[in-house]
Amino acid sequence: MAKAVLTLTAFTVAERMLGFLFKIYLSREIGAVGMGIYSVAQSFFFVLLTLLTSGIPLVVSKLTAKDKTVGGSICSAALIFELFTALIVCSAVLVFQKPIGSLFAERQSMTLVMIMLPALVFSGVYSAFRGVLWGEKKFTSVSIVELIEQIARITCCIVLFGMFKDKIKAVALSMSFACLVSAAFCALFFLAGKRKLKSPKGHIKPLISTSLPITLSRTTSSINNYITAIAIPFLLITSGLNSEQSMYVFGSCVGMALPLLYLPITVVGSLAFVMIPTLSEAYAAGDKKNMRRQIEGALSFSVIMAAIVLPSYMALGEPLGKFIYNNIDAGIFLKKSAWLLLPLSFENIASSMLNSLDLERKSLINYLVGAAVMYVICFSFYSRFDMDVFMIAFGISLLVSSALDIIDIKRRTGIKLTFFRPLVICLAAAYPAWLFTEYVYSIIAGNVIPIIIAGIGGVCFSALAAVVFGAVEFDVNISKKPRLKRWRKQRKRVLDKNT
């Protein structure tokens, strides 16, 4: 598992860094208002994408992990279902594009959605093949395909920028092209392993019934993001901003600052990705000891990773926003919202565990409760709303969902809440690490170098504190390898015989 996580993290970091640089490039090319318009369109597109592809790859991977002989049949069933669903979804959007477009604050957002519709079909094909590779633990193959997709999108977007005057449309078109490339490469990896598509008979109905709760849960999450993309600008307008100003604030905070928070927890996402098939195998075998060990270790790991990076974000939020996006507002929001790293990381891993333990309905309910709490808090500040309120409401919603997830996981597996100890230790070390990072940044001259050195120094300070005070424990066992022992015994016998 450690090898798989490290491999997946390496590819994911490369992919995220490319996406991160691409987002910087986009923000400078289309501006904060353009990012706001694109973010709204993308949030609705992700609702459609989640409705189509969220449950299928997870269920295909779980079923393949339990019985690898049925991978070809399940893949065929997934392909048929995905293409049929994509046809229905695309047709519905084409028919109802005018009433759907009236929901957007900017009509241009609906135009972007129409341009991205072909990506739904390509993503459906991709998710079917990806599920089999995922279930067979071919994490490297899946990671390579995702990296190729990112490279294809960036390349296509840069080329189209030179051809289109309306750069926002070029960004939307690059999405469809990238999904086509990823579907093609994923199919090649599937066929390259001497796998074949087999008759889907007897697999379509179980696939749909099993994936439905997951699809509903993930779609609800995407719908919530879409509602957020509409509700936040609306609440900002009620507080006195005009339409363009609200899009600027939404784009600089949600479109620019929040993605930076997801970068440090890439390794947590990799662990969640790897754990789904491994935890599903342990659950299917009834190995509760193995399940508890995996879950307790992963939860502790998630809080430690987030807490180690937290002080650097708190100290360097403003200079990061100014340097990366040339937007001081994004930097201010990043600094204020740095504490969200902890609930984001924890909720990410906990919700994935529920899916592996066949608690998809519980995951959906817990998420809805958290979302409801967020909206209650946000609308309680009607006409007095700002992004600080959103940050607090979003964080509380994650904490509520995470707490409910842990209760359900504990009931199913009987885990111990061992993550509290490293969490308390890391939080206690966060304040001195924050002061240390700010001090290092203040004594070094320059623009980029101080951010890099201070950021690395803050992370190292936090990591060292976590080790010294026992949040991270090492169990070192130095012993001779069995093969070396056997060789020495054989050599001794030969020497004794000769003597």
PDB file of N, CA, C and O in Angstrom, residues 1 271 275-276 278-280 282-283 287-303 346 349-359 405-419:
ATOM      1  N   MET A   1       0.824  -1.200   0.000  1.00  0.00           N
ATOM      2  CA  MET A   1       0.000   0.000   0.000  1.00  0.00           C
ATOM      3  C   MET A   1       0.865   1.260   0.000  1.00  0.00           C
ATOM      4  O   MET A   1       0.574   2.230  -0.700  1.00  0.00           O
ATOM      5  N   LEU A 271      -3.972   8.268  -0.905  1.00  0.00           N
ATOM      6  CA  LEU A 271      -4.241   7.198   0.053  1.00  0.00           C
ATOM      7  C   LEU A 271      -5.703   6.764  -0.013  1.00  0.00           C
ATOM      8  O   LEU A 271      -6.003   5.562   0.021  1.00  0.00           O
ATOM      9  N   MET A 275      -6.917   3.040  -0.926  1.00  0.00           N
ATOM     10  CA  MET A 275      -7.591   2.291   0.138  1.00  0.00           C
ATOM     11  C   MET A 275      -8.907   1.669  -0.297  1.00  0.00           C
ATOM     12  O   MET A 275      -9.340   0.678   0.295  1.00  0.00           O
ATOM     13  N   ILE A 276      -9.561   2.239  -1.305  1.00  0.00           N
ATOM     14  CA  ILE A 276     -10.887   1.741  -1.678  1.00  0.00           C
ATOM     15  C   ILE A 276     -10.852   0.257  -2.057  1.00  0.00           C
ATOM     16  O   ILE A 276     -11.604  -0.547  -1.492  1.00  0.00           O
ATOM     17  N   THR A 278      -8.331  -1.979  -1.454  1.00  0.00           N
ATOM     18  CA  THR A 278      -7.720  -2.768  -0.381  1.00  0.00           C
ATOM     19  C   THR A 278      -8.655  -2.904   0.813  1.00  0.00           C
ATOM     20  O   THR A 278      -8.766  -3.985   1.404  1.00  0.00           O
ATOM     21  N   LEU A 279      -9.335  -1.828   1.177  1.00  0.00           N
ATOM     22  CA  LEU A 279     -10.278  -1.887   2.286  1.00  0.00           C
ATOM     23  C   LEU A 279     -11.508  -2.707   1.902  1.00  0.00           C
ATOM     24  O   LEU A 279     -12.086  -3.405   2.743  1.00  0.00           O
ATOM     25  N   SER A 280     -11.899  -2.644   0.635  1.00  0.00           N
ATOM     26  CA  SER A 280     -13.034  -3.455   0.168  1.00  0.00           C
ATOM     27  C   SER A 280     -12.709  -4.941   0.266  1.00  0.00           C
ATOM     28  O   SER A 280     -13.568  -5.753   0.642  1.00  0.00           O
ATOM     29  N   ALA A 282     -10.576  -6.353   2.409  1.00  0.00           N
ATOM     30  CA  ALA A 282     -10.574  -6.720   3.828  1.00  0.00           C
ATOM     31  C   ALA A 282     -11.997  -6.828   4.369  1.00  0.00           C
ATOM     32  O   ALA A 282     -12.311  -7.731   5.160  1.00  0.00           O
ATOM     33  N   TYR A 283     -12.867  -5.923   3.921  1.00  0.00           N
ATOM     34  CA  TYR A 283     -14.259  -5.955   4.376  1.00  0.00           C
ATOM     35  C   TYR A 283     -14.978  -7.191   3.850  1.00  0.00           C
ATOM     36  O   TYR A 283     -15.737  -7.839   4.576  1.00  0.00           O
ATOM     37  N   ASP A 287     -12.091  -9.340   7.609  1.00  0.00           N
ATOM     38  CA  ASP A 287     -10.862  -9.149   8.385  1.00  0.00           C
ATOM     39  C   ASP A 287     -10.930  -7.813   9.124  1.00  0.00           C
ATOM     40  O   ASP A 287     -10.390  -6.799   8.675  1.00  0.00           O
ATOM     41  N   LYS A 288     -11.582  -7.803  10.282  1.00  0.00           N
ATOM     42  CA  LYS A 288     -11.787  -6.552  11.016  1.00  0.00           C
ATOM     43  C   LYS A 288     -10.487  -5.981  11.578  1.00  0.00           C
ATOM     44  O   LYS A 288     -10.329  -4.764  11.674  1.00  0.00           O
ATOM     45  N   LYS A 289      -9.571  -6.843  11.945  1.00  0.00           N
ATOM     46  CA  LYS A 289      -8.294  -6.365  12.470  1.00  0.00           C
ATOM     47  C   LYS A 289      -7.542  -5.562  11.419  1.00  0.00           C
ATOM     48  O   LYS A 289      -7.010  -4.486  11.703  1.00  0.00           O
ATOM     49  N   ASN A 290      -7.507  -6.077  10.210  1.00  0.00           N
ATOM     50  CA  ASN A 290      -6.851  -5.376   9.107  1.00  0.00           C
ATOM     51  C   ASN A 290      -7.586  -4.086   8.783  1.00  0.00           C
ATOM     52  O   ASN A 290      -6.954  -3.040   8.518  1.00  0.00           O
ATOM     53  N   MET A 291      -8.918  -4.122   8.798  1.00  0.00           N
ATOM     54  CA  MET A 291      -9.710  -2.915   8.529  1.00  0.00           C
ATOM     55  C   MET A 291      -9.408  -1.828   9.552  1.00  0.00           C
ATOM     56  O   MET A 291      -9.187  -0.670   9.194  1.00  0.00           O
ATOM     57  N   ARG A 292      -9.417  -2.203  10.826  1.00  0.00           N
ATOM     58  CA  ARG A 292      -9.156  -1.203  11.879  1.00  0.00           C
ATOM     59  C   ARG A 292      -7.759  -0.611  11.747  1.00  0.00           C
ATOM     60  O   ARG A 292      -7.568   0.594  11.922  1.00  0.00           O
ATOM     61  N   ARG A 293      -6.790  -1.457  11.439  1.00  0.00           N
ATOM     62  CA  ARG A 293      -5.414  -0.976  11.291  1.00  0.00           C
ATOM     63  C   ARG A 293      -5.307   0.027  10.150  1.00  0.00           C
ATOM     64  O   ARG A 293      -4.693   1.092  10.281  1.00  0.00           O
ATOM     65  N   GLN A 294      -5.919  -0.293   9.018  1.00  0.00           N
ATOM     66  CA  GLN A 294      -5.880   0.615   7.866  1.00  0.00           C
ATOM     67  C   GLN A 294      -6.588   1.937   8.170  1.00  0.00           C
ATOM     68  O   GLN A 294      -6.071   3.021   7.864  1.00  0.00           O
ATOM     69  N   ILE A 295      -7.762   1.844   8.769  1.00  0.00           N
ATOM     70  CA  ILE A 295      -8.572   3.049   9.002  1.00  0.00           C
ATOM     71  C   ILE A 295      -7.918   3.963  10.025  1.00  0.00           C
ATOM     72  O   ILE A 295      -7.802   5.178   9.807  1.00  0.00           O
ATOM     73  N   GLU A 296      -7.480   3.396  11.152  1.00  0.00           N
ATOM     74  CA  GLU A 296      -6.866   4.214  12.199  1.00  0.00           C
ATOM     75  C   GLU A 296      -5.595   4.887  11.698  1.00  0.00           C
ATOM     76  O   GLU A 296      -5.349   6.072  11.965  1.00  0.00           O
ATOM     77  N   GLY A 297      -4.781   4.147  10.956  1.00  0.00           N
ATOM     78  CA  GLY A 297      -3.556   4.728  10.418  1.00  0.00           C
ATOM     79  C   GLY A 297      -3.835   5.821   9.408  1.00  0.00           C
ATOM     80  O   GLY A 297      -3.168   6.871   9.399  1.00  0.00           O
ATOM     81  N   ALA A 298      -4.835   5.616   8.550  1.00  0.00           N
ATOM     82  CA  ALA A 298      -5.147   6.602   7.511  1.00  0.00           C
ATOM     83  C   ALA A 298      -5.721   7.886   8.108  1.00  0.00           C
ATOM     84  O   ALA A 298      -5.397   8.985   7.661  1.00  0.00           O
ATOM     85  N   LEU A 299      -6.575   7.759   9.122  1.00  0.00           N
ATOM     86  CA  LEU A 299      -7.143   8.948   9.756  1.00  0.00           C
ATOM     87  C   LEU A 299      -6.056   9.784  10.439  1.00  0.00           C
ATOM     88  O   LEU A 299      -6.032  11.012  10.326  1.00  0.00           O
ATOM     89  N   SER A 300      -5.146   9.110  11.151  1.00  0.00           N
ATOM     90  CA  SER A 300      -4.036   9.831  11.786  1.00  0.00           C
ATOM     91  C   SER A 300      -3.148  10.487  10.748  1.00  0.00           C
ATOM     92  O   SER A 300      -2.710  11.633  10.914  1.00  0.00           O
ATOM     93  N   PHE A 301      -2.890   9.774   9.687  1.00  0.00           N
ATOM     94  CA  PHE A 301      -2.047  10.306   8.610  1.00  0.00           C
ATOM     95  C   PHE A 301      -2.665  11.560   7.998  1.00  0.00           C
ATOM     96  O   PHE A 301      -1.962  12.533   7.708  1.00  0.00           O
ATOM     97  N   SER A 302      -3.983  11.553   7.819  1.00  0.00           N
ATOM     98  CA  SER A 302      -4.643  12.693   7.176  1.00  0.00           C
ATOM     99  C   SER A 302      -4.531  13.962   8.021  1.00  0.00           C
ATOM    100  O   SER A 302      -4.268  15.045   7.504  1.00  0.00           O
ATOM    101  N   VAL A 303      -4.708  13.842   9.342  1.00  0.00           N
ATOM    102  CA  VAL A 303      -4.633  15.038  10.190  1.00  0.00           C
ATOM    103  C   VAL A 303      -3.199  15.517  10.341  1.00  0.00           C
ATOM    104  O   VAL A 303      -2.931  16.722  10.405  1.00  0.00           O
ATOM    105  N   PHE A 346      -9.490  15.484   6.432  1.00  0.00           N
ATOM    106  CA  PHE A 346     -10.140  14.439   7.217  1.00  0.00           C
ATOM    107  C   PHE A 346     -11.410  13.945   6.536  1.00  0.00           C
ATOM    108  O   PHE A 346     -11.656  12.733   6.443  1.00  0.00           O
ATOM    109  N   ILE A 349     -10.758  11.563   3.446  1.00  0.00           N
ATOM    110  CA  ILE A 349     -10.430  10.165   3.707  1.00  0.00           C
ATOM    111  C   ILE A 349     -11.595   9.425   4.361  1.00  0.00           C
ATOM    112  O   ILE A 349     -11.865   8.259   4.068  1.00  0.00           O
ATOM    113  N   ALA A 350     -12.343  10.103   5.250  1.00  0.00           N
ATOM    114  CA  ALA A 350     -13.434   9.439   5.969  1.00  0.00           C
ATOM    115  C   ALA A 350     -14.572   9.048   5.034  1.00  0.00           C
ATOM    116  O   ALA A 350     -15.134   7.953   5.137  1.00  0.00           O
ATOM    117  N   SER A 351     -14.932   9.942   4.100  1.00  0.00           N
ATOM    118  CA  SER A 351     -16.027   9.633   3.176  1.00  0.00           C
ATOM    119  C   SER A 351     -15.654   8.484   2.242  1.00  0.00           C
ATOM    120  O   SER A 351     -16.510   7.669   1.885  1.00  0.00           O
ATOM    121  N   SER A 352     -14.388   8.394   1.849  1.00  0.00           N
ATOM    122  CA  SER A 352     -13.945   7.277   1.009  1.00  0.00           C
ATOM    123  C   SER A 352     -14.051   5.954   1.753  1.00  0.00           C
ATOM    124  O   SER A 352     -14.385   4.922   1.169  1.00  0.00           O
ATOM    125  N   MET A 353     -13.759   5.975   3.054  1.00  0.00           N
ATOM    126  CA  MET A 353     -13.873   4.754   3.858  1.00  0.00           C
ATOM    127  C   MET A 353     -15.310   4.252   3.931  1.00  0.00           C
ATOM    128  O   MET A 353     -15.562   3.051   3.873  1.00  0.00           O
ATOM    129  N   LEU A 354     -16.256   5.182   4.058  1.00  0.00           N
ATOM    130  CA  LEU A 354     -17.661   4.774   4.102  1.00  0.00           C
ATOM    131  C   LEU A 354     -18.065   4.040   2.832  1.00  0.00           C
ATOM    132  O   LEU A 354     -18.804   3.059   2.876  1.00  0.00           O
ATOM    133  N   ASN A 355     -17.587   4.524   1.686  1.00  0.00           N
ATOM    134  CA  ASN A 355     -17.905   3.859   0.421  1.00  0.00           C
ATOM    135  C   ASN A 355     -17.319   2.453   0.376  1.00  0.00           C
ATOM    136  O   ASN A 355     -17.924   1.526  -0.162  1.00  0.00           O
ATOM    137  N   SER A 356     -16.102   2.282   0.916  1.00  0.00           N
ATOM    138  CA  SER A 356     -15.474   0.965   0.915  1.00  0.00           C
ATOM    139  C   SER A 356     -16.177  -0.002   1.858  1.00  0.00           C
ATOM    140  O   SER A 356     -16.104  -1.215   1.676  1.00  0.00           O
ATOM    141  N   LEU A 357     -16.838   0.529   2.877  1.00  0.00           N
ATOM    142  CA  LEU A 357     -17.521  -0.309   3.870  1.00  0.00           C
ATOM    143  C   LEU A 357     -19.006  -0.499   3.546  1.00  0.00           C
ATOM    144  O   LEU A 357     -19.792  -0.890   4.419  1.00  0.00           O
ATOM    145  N   ASP A 358     -19.381  -0.195   2.299  1.00  0.00           N
ATOM    146  CA  ASP A 358     -20.776  -0.329   1.845  1.00  0.00           C
ATOM    147  C   ASP A 358     -21.733   0.540   2.667  1.00  0.00           C
ATOM    148  O   ASP A 358     -22.861   0.147   2.967  1.00  0.00           O
ATOM    149  N   LEU A 359     -21.265   1.731   3.030  1.00  0.00           N
ATOM    150  CA  LEU A 359     -22.095   2.683   3.778  1.00  0.00           C
ATOM    151  C   LEU A 359     -22.333   3.936   2.934  1.00  0.00           C
ATOM    152  O   LEU A 359     -22.245   5.061   3.438  1.00  0.00           O
ATOM    153  N   ASP A 405     -19.353  10.847   9.904  1.00  0.00           N
ATOM    154  CA  ASP A 405     -18.650   9.750   9.223  1.00  0.00           C
ATOM    155  C   ASP A 405     -17.921   8.863  10.228  1.00  0.00           C
ATOM    156  O   ASP A 405     -17.973   7.624  10.138  1.00  0.00           O
ATOM    157  N   ILE A 406     -17.235   9.485  11.182  1.00  0.00           N
ATOM    158  CA  ILE A 406     -16.476   8.721  12.170  1.00  0.00           C
ATOM    159  C   ILE A 406     -17.397   7.881  13.048  1.00  0.00           C
ATOM    160  O   ILE A 406     -17.084   6.733  13.389  1.00  0.00           O
ATOM    161  N   ILE A 407     -18.552   8.434  13.406  1.00  0.00           N
ATOM    162  CA  ILE A 407     -19.511   7.670  14.207  1.00  0.00           C
ATOM    163  C   ILE A 407     -19.943   6.409  13.466  1.00  0.00           C
ATOM    164  O   ILE A 407     -20.000   5.306  14.039  1.00  0.00           O
ATOM    165  N   ASP A 408     -20.243   6.542  12.166  1.00  0.00           N
ATOM    166  CA  ASP A 408     -20.677   5.379  11.375  1.00  0.00           C
ATOM    167  C   ASP A 408     -19.546   4.374  11.176  1.00  0.00           C
ATOM    168  O   ASP A 408     -19.771   3.157  11.210  1.00  0.00           O
ATOM    169  N   ILE A 409     -18.315   4.869  10.952  1.00  0.00           N
ATOM    170  CA  ILE A 409     -17.170   3.968  10.776  1.00  0.00           C
ATOM    171  C   ILE A 409     -16.904   3.201  12.069  1.00  0.00           C
ATOM    172  O   ILE A 409     -16.620   2.000  12.048  1.00  0.00           O
ATOM    173  N   LYS A 410     -17.003   3.883  13.197  1.00  0.00           N
ATOM    174  CA  LYS A 410     -16.759   3.237  14.500  1.00  0.00           C
ATOM    175  C   LYS A 410     -17.806   2.161  14.770  1.00  0.00           C
ATOM    176  O   LYS A 410     -17.489   1.084  15.298  1.00  0.00           O
ATOM    177  N   ARG A 411     -19.051   2.439  14.421  1.00  0.00           N
ATOM    178  CA  ARG A 411     -20.098   1.438  14.615  1.00  0.00           C
ATOM    179  C   ARG A 411     -19.857   0.196  13.757  1.00  0.00           C
ATOM    180  O   ARG A 411     -20.118  -0.922  14.196  1.00  0.00           O
ATOM    181  N   ARG A 412     -19.350   0.394  12.537  1.00  0.00           N
ATOM    182  CA  ARG A 412     -19.162  -0.735  11.622  1.00  0.00           C
ATOM    183  C   ARG A 412     -17.902  -1.534  11.948  1.00  0.00           C
ATOM    184  O   ARG A 412     -17.898  -2.763  11.816  1.00  0.00           O
ATOM    185  N   THR A 413     -16.826  -0.871  12.383  1.00  0.00           N
ATOM    186  CA  THR A 413     -15.540  -1.561  12.530  1.00  0.00           C
ATOM    187  C   THR A 413     -15.013  -1.600  13.961  1.00  0.00           C
ATOM    188  O   THR A 413     -14.116  -2.386  14.265  1.00  0.00           O
ATOM    189  N   GLY A 414     -15.516  -0.723  14.834  1.00  0.00           N
ATOM    190  CA  GLY A 414     -15.009  -0.700  16.202  1.00  0.00           C
ATOM    191  C   GLY A 414     -13.649  -0.047  16.342  1.00  0.00           C
ATOM    192  O   GLY A 414     -12.871  -0.396  17.242  1.00  0.00           O
ATOM    193  N   ILE A 415     -13.331   0.915  15.484  1.00  0.00           N
ATOM    194  CA  ILE A 415     -12.029   1.580  15.539  1.00  0.00           C
ATOM    195  C   ILE A 415     -11.875   2.399  16.814  1.00  0.00           C
ATOM    196  O   ILE A 415     -12.856   2.784  17.443  1.00  0.00           O
ATOM    197  N   LYS A 416     -10.620   2.655  17.184  1.00  0.00           N
ATOM    198  CA  LYS A 416     -10.316   3.557  18.286  1.00  0.00           C
ATOM    199  C   LYS A 416      -9.982   4.929  17.710  1.00  0.00           C
ATOM    200  O   LYS A 416      -9.423   5.036  16.618  1.00  0.00           O
ATOM    201  N   LEU A 417     -10.297   5.965  18.458  1.00  0.00           N
ATOM    202  CA  LEU A 417     -10.082   7.335  17.974  1.00  0.00           C
ATOM    203  C   LEU A 417      -8.645   7.771  18.246  1.00  0.00           C
ATOM    204  O   LEU A 417      -8.372   8.742  18.959  1.00  0.00           O
ATOM    205  N   THR A 418      -7.703   7.044  17.663  1.00  0.00           N
ATOM    206  CA  THR A 418      -6.284   7.300  17.904  1.00  0.00           C
ATOM    207  C   THR A 418      -5.785   8.568  17.226  1.00  0.00           C
ATOM    208  O   THR A 418      -4.683   9.029  17.526  1.00  0.00           O
ATOM    209  N   PHE A 419      -6.579   9.128  16.313  1.00  0.00           N
ATOM    210  CA  PHE A 419      -6.120  10.320  15.594  1.00  0.00           C
ATOM    211  C   PHE A 419      -6.148  11.575  16.462  1.00  0.00           C
ATOM    212  O   PHE A 419      -5.549  12.585  16.101  1.00  0.00           O
TER     213      PHE A 419
END
